[in-house]
Amino acid sequence: MSQPKILIIEDEPSLVEVLAYNLEAVGYEVLSAGDGEAGLEAARLHRPDLIVLDIMLPLMDGLEVCRQLRADERTRGIAILILTAKAEEVDEVVGFQMGADDYVIKPFKIGSLTQRIRALLRRTQHSGTDQEILAAHGLELDRWRHRSTLNGEELPLTVTEFRLLWALARQPGRAFTRHELLEAALGDSAVAQERTVDVHIKAIRQKLGRHAGLVETVRGVGYRFPEGPPALDQEETIP
Ligand code: CA
């Protein structure tokens, strides 16, 4: 098996250098790009397993790079870890609009970043091993192909969203704590925060639209996938 390929999109040469050095030291193949456009091009050309993406970039900012990566079928499945200087950006970054899989707030320790990268790679690479399909209430999750559909229409989930929904839908009716969901979806609960689960769940519900009831809140515990058919959201009530 070849070593995982990581693309660093960051315009600070000293940070790229220290990151590349540390990632290569633990056996990853590392590529880098110094601005958003070059980063996008490198992602399409080299199809890395994971992208470390800085938000503040010349030519095209990281938010736009992320959006374009997710919109393109060739790069949609790549795991994305965002580097951000502002904690307030996290909701937008990890949430619905952006679809990043994880984030690290600058400044950070190199050791904690490599740990997060390892955890993210572990969970994304696992998703290709079991050929299994889950289907319930109009939702179909194909783990092997990483495809999800809702009533026959494609449901574009990120890797993390897919894993969260998979964990829930596998055991309908069971209430999961945020901690359990972190372990199931993020692989390494020690380095992520439980709040991350809420952000991903919010994004999943937005994508489910009127079928948001497929992820129920269990007050004081966490979340669950319903055993029986969920009620549709009454968004469009007739006056
Ligand atoms: Ca920067």
PDB file of C-alpha atoms and ligand atoms in Angstrom:
ATOM      1  CA  MET A   1       0.000   0.000   0.000  1.00  0.00           C
ATOM      2  CA  SER A   2       1.339   3.417  -0.876  1.00  0.00           C
ATOM      3  CA  GLN A   3       1.793   6.047   1.787  1.00  0.00           C
ATOM      4  CA  PRO A   4      -0.962   8.607   2.274  1.00  0.00           C
ATOM      5  CA  LYS A   5      -0.520  11.764   0.239  1.00  0.00           C
ATOM      6  CA  ILE A   6      -1.065  15.110   1.947  1.00  0.00           C
ATOM      7  CA  LEU A   7      -1.397  18.458   0.223  1.00  0.00           C
ATOM      8  CA  ILE A   8      -0.621  21.557   2.294  1.00  0.00           C
ATOM      9  CA  ILE A   9      -2.178  24.768   0.976  1.00  0.00           C
ATOM     10  CA  GLU A  10      -0.572  27.550   2.986  1.00  0.00           C
ATOM     11  CA  ASP A  11       1.256  30.737   2.060  1.00  0.00           C
ATOM     12  CA  GLU A  12       3.656  30.929   5.008  1.00  0.00           C
ATOM     13  CA  PRO A  13       6.813  29.152   3.796  1.00  0.00           C
ATOM     14  CA  SER A  14       8.165  28.587   7.299  1.00  0.00           C
ATOM     15  CA  LEU A  15       4.973  26.861   8.399  1.00  0.00           C
ATOM     16  CA  VAL A  16       4.879  24.729   5.238  1.00  0.00           C
ATOM     17  CA  GLU A  17       8.460  23.726   5.836  1.00  0.00           C
ATOM     18  CA  VAL A  18       7.988  22.649   9.426  1.00  0.00           C
ATOM     19  CA  LEU A  19       4.728  20.843   8.601  1.00  0.00           C
ATOM     20  CA  ALA A  20       6.201  19.030   5.627  1.00  0.00           C
ATOM     21  CA  TYR A  21       9.220  18.004   7.653  1.00  0.00           C
ATOM     22  CA  ASN A  22       7.102  16.566  10.446  1.00  0.00           C
ATOM     23  CA  LEU A  23       4.622  14.816   8.166  1.00  0.00           C
ATOM     24  CA  GLU A  24       7.333  13.276   6.030  1.00  0.00           C
ATOM     25  CA  ALA A  25       9.056  12.096   9.189  1.00  0.00           C
ATOM     26  CA  VAL A  26       6.018   9.981  10.071  1.00  0.00           C
ATOM     27  CA  GLY A  27       5.823   8.509   6.593  1.00  0.00           C
ATOM     28  CA  TYR A  28       3.475  10.698   4.570  1.00  0.00           C
ATOM     29  CA  GLU A  29       4.114  11.942   1.064  1.00  0.00           C
ATOM     30  CA  VAL A  30       3.784  15.731   1.183  1.00  0.00           C
ATOM     31  CA  LEU A  31       2.972  18.253  -1.534  1.00  0.00           C
ATOM     32  CA  SER A  32       2.417  21.957  -1.071  1.00  0.00           C
ATOM     33  CA  ALA A  33       0.925  24.987  -2.757  1.00  0.00           C
ATOM     34  CA  GLY A  34       1.368  28.615  -1.740  1.00  0.00           C
ATOM     35  CA  ASP A  35      -1.928  30.100  -2.879  1.00  0.00           C
ATOM     36  CA  GLY A  36      -5.545  29.084  -3.374  1.00  0.00           C
ATOM     37  CA  GLU A  37      -5.540  28.674  -7.128  1.00  0.00           C
ATOM     38  CA  ALA A  38      -2.362  26.604  -7.185  1.00  0.00           C
ATOM     39  CA  GLY A  39      -3.789  24.542  -4.338  1.00  0.00           C
ATOM     40  CA  LEU A  40      -6.973  23.769  -6.211  1.00  0.00           C
ATOM     41  CA  GLU A  41      -5.010  22.810  -9.284  1.00  0.00           C
ATOM     42  CA  ALA A  42      -2.683  20.554  -7.281  1.00  0.00           C
ATOM     43  CA  ALA A  43      -5.683  18.859  -5.640  1.00  0.00           C
ATOM     44  CA  ARG A  44      -7.241  18.060  -9.014  1.00  0.00           C
ATOM     45  CA  LEU A  45      -3.986  16.875 -10.483  1.00  0.00           C
ATOM     46  CA  HIS A  46      -2.562  14.814  -7.620  1.00  0.00           C
ATOM     47  CA  ARG A  47      -5.737  13.683  -5.783  1.00  0.00           C
ATOM     48  CA  PRO A  48      -4.240  13.713  -2.277  1.00  0.00           C
ATOM     49  CA  ASP A  49      -5.810  11.709   0.544  1.00  0.00           C
ATOM     50  CA  LEU A  50      -5.969  14.767   2.754  1.00  0.00           C
ATOM     51  CA  ILE A  51      -5.614  18.523   2.371  1.00  0.00           C
ATOM     52  CA  VAL A  52      -4.390  20.869   5.088  1.00  0.00           C
ATOM     53  CA  LEU A  53      -6.020  24.110   4.030  1.00  0.00           C
ATOM     54  CA  ASP A  54      -5.284  27.552   5.424  1.00  0.00           C
ATOM     55  CA  ILE A  55      -8.138  30.059   5.290  1.00  0.00           C
ATOM     56  CA  MET A  56      -6.108  33.200   4.712  1.00  0.00           C
ATOM     57  CA  LEU A  57      -4.532  32.686   1.302  1.00  0.00           C
ATOM     58  CA  PRO A  58      -3.608  34.880  -1.637  1.00  0.00           C
ATOM     59  CA  LEU A  59      -5.515  34.736  -4.967  1.00  0.00           C
ATOM     60  CA  MET A  60      -8.356  32.600  -3.649  1.00  0.00           C
ATOM     61  CA  ASP A  61      -9.138  32.215   0.048  1.00  0.00           C
ATOM     62  CA  GLY A  62      -9.415  28.860   1.764  1.00  0.00           C
ATOM     63  CA  LEU A  63     -13.195  29.061   2.068  1.00  0.00           C
ATOM     64  CA  GLU A  64     -13.544  29.310  -1.689  1.00  0.00           C
ATOM     65  CA  VAL A  65     -10.975  26.562  -2.254  1.00  0.00           C
ATOM     66  CA  CYS A  66     -12.942  24.293   0.086  1.00  0.00           C
ATOM     67  CA  ARG A  67     -16.213  25.079  -1.642  1.00  0.00           C
ATOM     68  CA  GLN A  68     -14.753  24.296  -5.044  1.00  0.00           C
ATOM     69  CA  LEU A  69     -13.149  21.073  -3.826  1.00  0.00           C
ATOM     70  CA  ARG A  70     -16.512  19.884  -2.557  1.00  0.00           C
ATOM     71  CA  ALA A  71     -18.324  20.917  -5.721  1.00  0.00           C
ATOM     72  CA  ASP A  72     -16.004  18.925  -7.979  1.00  0.00           C
ATOM     73  CA  GLU A  73     -16.633  15.194  -8.257  1.00  0.00           C
ATOM     74  CA  ARG A  74     -12.902  14.520  -8.648  1.00  0.00           C
ATOM     75  CA  THR A  75     -12.024  16.137  -5.329  1.00  0.00           C
ATOM     76  CA  ARG A  76     -15.224  15.744  -3.306  1.00  0.00           C
ATOM     77  CA  GLY A  77     -14.028  12.726  -1.346  1.00  0.00           C
ATOM     78  CA  ILE A  78     -10.731  14.225  -0.179  1.00  0.00           C
ATOM     79  CA  ALA A  79     -10.510  14.786   3.571  1.00  0.00           C
ATOM     80  CA  ILE A  80     -10.051  18.476   4.430  1.00  0.00           C
ATOM     81  CA  LEU A  81      -8.512  19.862   7.593  1.00  0.00           C
ATOM     82  CA  ILE A  82      -8.822  23.630   7.894  1.00  0.00           C
ATOM     83  CA  LEU A  83      -6.346  25.931   9.588  1.00  0.00           C
ATOM     84  CA  THR A  84      -8.058  28.983  10.978  1.00  0.00           C
ATOM     85  CA  ALA A  85      -6.936  31.866  13.133  1.00  0.00           C
ATOM     86  CA  LYS A  86     -10.429  32.569  14.429  1.00  0.00           C
ATOM     87  CA  ALA A  87     -12.487  30.260  16.607  1.00  0.00           C
ATOM     88  CA  GLU A  88     -15.624  32.087  15.410  1.00  0.00           C
ATOM     89  CA  GLU A  89     -15.058  30.837  11.889  1.00  0.00           C
ATOM     90  CA  VAL A  90     -15.389  27.238  12.968  1.00  0.00           C
ATOM     91  CA  ASP A  91     -19.144  26.913  12.501  1.00  0.00           C
ATOM     92  CA  GLU A  92     -18.969  28.122   8.961  1.00  0.00           C
ATOM     93  CA  VAL A  93     -15.877  26.139   8.190  1.00  0.00           C
ATOM     94  CA  VAL A  94     -16.959  22.747   9.469  1.00  0.00           C
ATOM     95  CA  GLY A  95     -20.610  23.293   8.832  1.00  0.00           C
ATOM     96  CA  PHE A  96     -22.903  23.069   5.906  1.00  0.00           C
ATOM     97  CA  GLN A  97     -21.487  25.755   3.683  1.00  0.00           C
ATOM     98  CA  MET A  98     -17.942  24.533   3.663  1.00  0.00           C
ATOM     99  CA  GLY A  99     -17.995  20.847   4.385  1.00  0.00           C
ATOM    100  CA  ALA A 100     -14.520  20.613   5.880  1.00  0.00           C
ATOM    101  CA  ASP A 101     -13.925  17.512   7.993  1.00  0.00           C
ATOM    102  CA  ASP A 102     -11.949  19.004  10.817  1.00  0.00           C
ATOM    103  CA  TYR A 103     -10.155  22.169  11.859  1.00  0.00           C
ATOM    104  CA  VAL A 104      -7.244  23.349  13.927  1.00  0.00           C
ATOM    105  CA  ILE A 105      -7.030  26.835  15.362  1.00  0.00           C
ATOM    106  CA  LYS A 106      -3.808  28.765  14.893  1.00  0.00           C
ATOM    107  CA  PRO A 107      -1.434  28.897  16.630  1.00  0.00           C
ATOM    108  CA  PHE A 108      -1.196  25.149  17.199  1.00  0.00           C
ATOM    109  CA  LYS A 109       1.336  22.559  18.298  1.00  0.00           C
ATOM    110  CA  ILE A 110       2.714  20.498  15.428  1.00  0.00           C
ATOM    111  CA  GLY A 111       2.164  17.337  17.459  1.00  0.00           C
ATOM    112  CA  SER A 112      -1.547  17.975  17.874  1.00  0.00           C
ATOM    113  CA  LEU A 113      -1.927  18.721  14.174  1.00  0.00           C
ATOM    114  CA  THR A 114      -0.219  15.501  13.108  1.00  0.00           C
ATOM    115  CA  GLN A 115      -2.413  13.629  15.579  1.00  0.00           C
ATOM    116  CA  ARG A 116      -5.543  15.136  14.005  1.00  0.00           C
ATOM    117  CA  ILE A 117      -4.265  14.291  10.535  1.00  0.00           C
ATOM    118  CA  ARG A 118      -3.663  10.705  11.558  1.00  0.00           C
ATOM    119  CA  ALA A 119      -7.159  10.404  13.045  1.00  0.00           C
ATOM    120  CA  LEU A 120      -8.758  11.929   9.970  1.00  0.00           C
ATOM    121  CA  LEU A 121      -6.865   9.641   7.598  1.00  0.00           C
ATOM    122  CA  ARG A 122      -7.745   6.621   9.693  1.00  0.00           C
ATOM    123  CA  ARG A 123     -11.436   7.298   9.489  1.00  0.00           C
ATOM    124  CA  THR A 124     -11.460   8.199   5.810  1.00  0.00           C
ATOM    125  CA  GLN A 125      -9.376   5.236   4.772  1.00  0.00           C
ATOM    126  CA  HIS A 126     -11.459   2.793   6.768  1.00  0.00           C
ATOM    127  CA  SER A 127     -14.555   3.786   4.897  1.00  0.00           C
ATOM    128  CA  GLY A 128     -13.342   1.982   1.790  1.00  0.00           C
ATOM    129  CA  THR A 129     -12.993  -1.478   3.291  1.00  0.00           C
ATOM    130  CA  ASP A 130     -16.450  -2.854   4.046  1.00  0.00           C
ATOM    131  CA  GLN A 131     -18.957  -3.414   1.345  1.00  0.00           C
ATOM    132  CA  GLU A 132     -22.138  -2.636   3.170  1.00  0.00           C
ATOM    133  CA  ILE A 133     -25.332  -0.782   2.478  1.00  0.00           C
ATOM    134  CA  LEU A 134     -27.787   0.621   4.998  1.00  0.00           C
ATOM    135  CA  ALA A 135     -31.288   1.589   3.936  1.00  0.00           C
ATOM    136  CA  ALA A 136     -34.075   3.001   6.088  1.00  0.00           C
ATOM    137  CA  HIS A 137     -36.843   5.581   5.759  1.00  0.00           C
ATOM    138  CA  GLY A 138     -35.817   6.527   2.212  1.00  0.00           C
ATOM    139  CA  LEU A 139     -32.178   7.014   3.180  1.00  0.00           C
ATOM    140  CA  GLU A 140     -29.577   4.771   1.591  1.00  0.00           C
ATOM    141  CA  LEU A 141     -25.941   4.740   2.646  1.00  0.00           C
ATOM    142  CA  ASP A 142     -23.413   2.778   0.618  1.00  0.00           C
ATOM    143  CA  ARG A 143     -20.276   2.641   2.679  1.00  0.00           C
ATOM    144  CA  TRP A 144     -18.095   1.027   0.069  1.00  0.00           C
ATOM    145  CA  ARG A 145     -18.837   3.576  -2.600  1.00  0.00           C
ATOM    146  CA  HIS A 146     -19.290   6.385  -0.088  1.00  0.00           C
ATOM    147  CA  ARG A 147     -22.612   7.239  -1.695  1.00  0.00           C
ATOM    148  CA  SER A 148     -25.695   8.484   0.045  1.00  0.00           C
ATOM    149  CA  THR A 149     -29.141   9.010  -1.390  1.00  0.00           C
ATOM    150  CA  LEU A 150     -32.419  10.246   0.025  1.00  0.00           C
ATOM    151  CA  ASN A 151     -35.528   9.009  -1.793  1.00  0.00           C
ATOM    152  CA  GLY A 152     -33.346   8.215  -4.794  1.00  0.00           C
ATOM    153  CA  GLU A 153     -31.702  11.633  -4.958  1.00  0.00           C
ATOM    154  CA  GLU A 154     -28.038  12.107  -4.222  1.00  0.00           C
ATOM    155  CA  LEU A 155     -27.289  13.450  -0.760  1.00  0.00           C
ATOM    156  CA  PRO A 156     -23.843  15.082  -0.872  1.00  0.00           C
ATOM    157  CA  LEU A 157     -22.333  14.294   2.542  1.00  0.00           C
ATOM    158  CA  THR A 158     -18.774  14.941   3.621  1.00  0.00           C
ATOM    159  CA  VAL A 159     -16.743  12.027   4.957  1.00  0.00           C
ATOM    160  CA  THR A 160     -17.451  12.988   8.556  1.00  0.00           C
ATOM    161  CA  GLU A 161     -21.152  13.574   7.995  1.00  0.00           C
ATOM    162  CA  PHE A 162     -21.402  10.225   6.274  1.00  0.00           C
ATOM    163  CA  ARG A 163     -19.713   8.437   9.152  1.00  0.00           C
ATOM    164  CA  LEU A 164     -21.924  10.138  11.727  1.00  0.00           C
ATOM    165  CA  LEU A 165     -25.096   9.254   9.865  1.00  0.00           C
ATOM    166  CA  TRP A 166     -23.825   5.733   9.297  1.00  0.00           C
ATOM    167  CA  ALA A 167     -23.181   5.255  13.017  1.00  0.00           C
ATOM    168  CA  LEU A 168     -26.671   6.496  13.881  1.00  0.00           C
ATOM    169  CA  ALA A 169     -28.552   4.643  11.152  1.00  0.00           C
ATOM    170  CA  ARG A 170     -26.838   1.361  11.921  1.00  0.00           C
ATOM    171  CA  GLN A 171     -28.669   1.148  15.222  1.00  0.00           C
ATOM    172  CA  PRO A 172     -32.063   2.807  14.836  1.00  0.00           C
ATOM    173  CA  GLY A 173     -33.646   3.801  18.125  1.00  0.00           C
ATOM    174  CA  ARG A 174     -30.408   3.809  20.039  1.00  0.00           C
ATOM    175  CA  ALA A 175     -29.487   7.094  21.701  1.00  0.00           C
ATOM    176  CA  PHE A 176     -25.842   7.962  21.162  1.00  0.00           C
ATOM    177  CA  THR A 177     -23.887  10.378  23.324  1.00  0.00           C
ATOM    178  CA  ARG A 178     -21.770  12.991  21.591  1.00  0.00           C
ATOM    179  CA  HIS A 179     -18.725  11.215  22.913  1.00  0.00           C
ATOM    180  CA  GLU A 180     -19.778   7.929  21.286  1.00  0.00           C
ATOM    181  CA  LEU A 181     -20.463   9.700  18.028  1.00  0.00           C
ATOM    182  CA  LEU A 182     -17.057  11.331  18.139  1.00  0.00           C
ATOM    183  CA  GLU A 183     -15.453   7.930  18.497  1.00  0.00           C
ATOM    184  CA  ALA A 184     -17.565   6.471  15.727  1.00  0.00           C
ATOM    185  CA  ALA A 185     -17.136   9.285  13.261  1.00  0.00           C
ATOM    186  CA  LEU A 186     -13.969  11.076  14.158  1.00  0.00           C
ATOM    187  CA  GLY A 187     -12.048   8.053  15.339  1.00  0.00           C
ATOM    188  CA  ASP A 188     -10.164   9.861  18.042  1.00  0.00           C
ATOM    189  CA  SER A 189     -12.317  11.470  20.674  1.00  0.00           C
ATOM    190  CA  ALA A 190      -9.359  12.609  22.709  1.00  0.00           C
ATOM    191  CA  VAL A 191      -8.420  15.358  20.286  1.00  0.00           C
ATOM    192  CA  ALA A 192     -11.786  16.602  19.077  1.00  0.00           C
ATOM    193  CA  GLN A 193     -14.438  18.477  20.979  1.00  0.00           C
ATOM    194  CA  GLU A 194     -18.002  17.290  21.511  1.00  0.00           C
ATOM    195  CA  ARG A 195     -19.235  20.559  20.108  1.00  0.00           C
ATOM    196  CA  THR A 196     -17.886  19.434  16.733  1.00  0.00           C
ATOM    197  CA  VAL A 197     -20.597  16.761  16.683  1.00  0.00           C
ATOM    198  CA  ASP A 198     -23.318  19.399  16.992  1.00  0.00           C
ATOM    199  CA  VAL A 199     -21.863  21.369  14.110  1.00  0.00           C
ATOM    200  CA  HIS A 200     -21.777  18.314  11.850  1.00  0.00           C
ATOM    201  CA  ILE A 201     -25.293  17.245  12.891  1.00  0.00           C
ATOM    202  CA  LYS A 202     -26.577  20.707  12.054  1.00  0.00           C
ATOM    203  CA  ALA A 203     -25.011  20.398   8.611  1.00  0.00           C
ATOM    204  CA  ILE A 204     -26.501  16.933   8.060  1.00  0.00           C
ATOM    205  CA  ARG A 205     -29.964  18.182   9.023  1.00  0.00           C
ATOM    206  CA  GLN A 206     -29.712  21.079   6.626  1.00  0.00           C
ATOM    207  CA  LYS A 207     -28.874  18.671   3.848  1.00  0.00           C
ATOM    208  CA  LEU A 208     -31.735  16.366   4.827  1.00  0.00           C
ATOM    209  CA  GLY A 209     -34.107  19.330   4.522  1.00  0.00           C
ATOM    210  CA  ARG A 210     -37.679  18.253   5.237  1.00  0.00           C
ATOM    211  CA  HIS A 211     -36.322  14.898   6.347  1.00  0.00           C
ATOM    212  CA  ALA A 212     -34.193  16.430   9.108  1.00  0.00           C
ATOM    213  CA  GLY A 213     -36.201  14.294  11.536  1.00  0.00           C
ATOM    214  CA  LEU A 214     -33.968  11.370  10.537  1.00  0.00           C
ATOM    215  CA  VAL A 215     -31.564  12.699  13.141  1.00  0.00           C
ATOM    216  CA  GLU A 216     -33.453  13.164  16.390  1.00  0.00           C
ATOM    217  CA  THR A 217     -32.158  15.070  19.376  1.00  0.00           C
ATOM    218  CA  VAL A 218     -32.266  13.076  22.590  1.00  0.00           C
ATOM    219  CA  ARG A 219     -32.362  15.712  25.290  1.00  0.00           C
ATOM    220  CA  GLY A 220     -29.575  15.397  27.811  1.00  0.00           C
ATOM    221  CA  VAL A 221     -27.958  12.546  25.887  1.00  0.00           C
ATOM    222  CA  GLY A 222     -27.223  13.227  22.232  1.00  0.00           C
ATOM    223  CA  TYR A 223     -28.752  11.973  19.008  1.00  0.00           C
ATOM    224  CA  ARG A 224     -30.522   8.991  17.491  1.00  0.00           C
ATOM    225  CA  PHE A 225     -31.872   7.644  14.216  1.00  0.00           C
ATOM    226  CA  PRO A 226     -35.608   6.932  14.552  1.00  0.00           C
ATOM    227  CA  GLU A 227     -36.939   3.372  14.626  1.00  0.00           C
ATOM    228  CA  GLY A 228     -40.210   4.257  12.949  1.00  0.00           C
ATOM    229  CA  PRO A 229     -40.706   6.640  10.007  1.00  0.00           C
ATOM    230  CA  PRO A 230     -39.928  10.195  11.127  1.00  0.00           C
ATOM    231  CA  ALA A 231     -42.384  13.059  10.784  1.00  0.00           C
ATOM    232  CA  LEU A 232     -41.702  15.455   7.935  1.00  0.00           C
ATOM    233  CA  ASP A 233     -40.789  18.998   8.851  1.00  0.00           C
ATOM    234  CA  GLN A 234     -43.788  21.246   8.425  1.00  0.00           C
ATOM    235  CA  GLU A 235     -41.773  23.960   6.758  1.00  0.00           C
ATOM    236  CA  GLU A 236     -44.282  24.867   4.126  1.00  0.00           C
ATOM    237  CA  THR A 237     -47.456  25.290   6.102  1.00  0.00           C
ATOM    238  CA  ILE A 238     -50.467  26.448   4.183  1.00  0.00           C
ATOM    239  CA  PRO A 239     -51.832  29.684   5.624  1.00  0.00           C
TER     240      PRO A 239
HETATM  241 CA    CA B   1      -2.064  32.232   5.471  1.00  0.00          CA
END
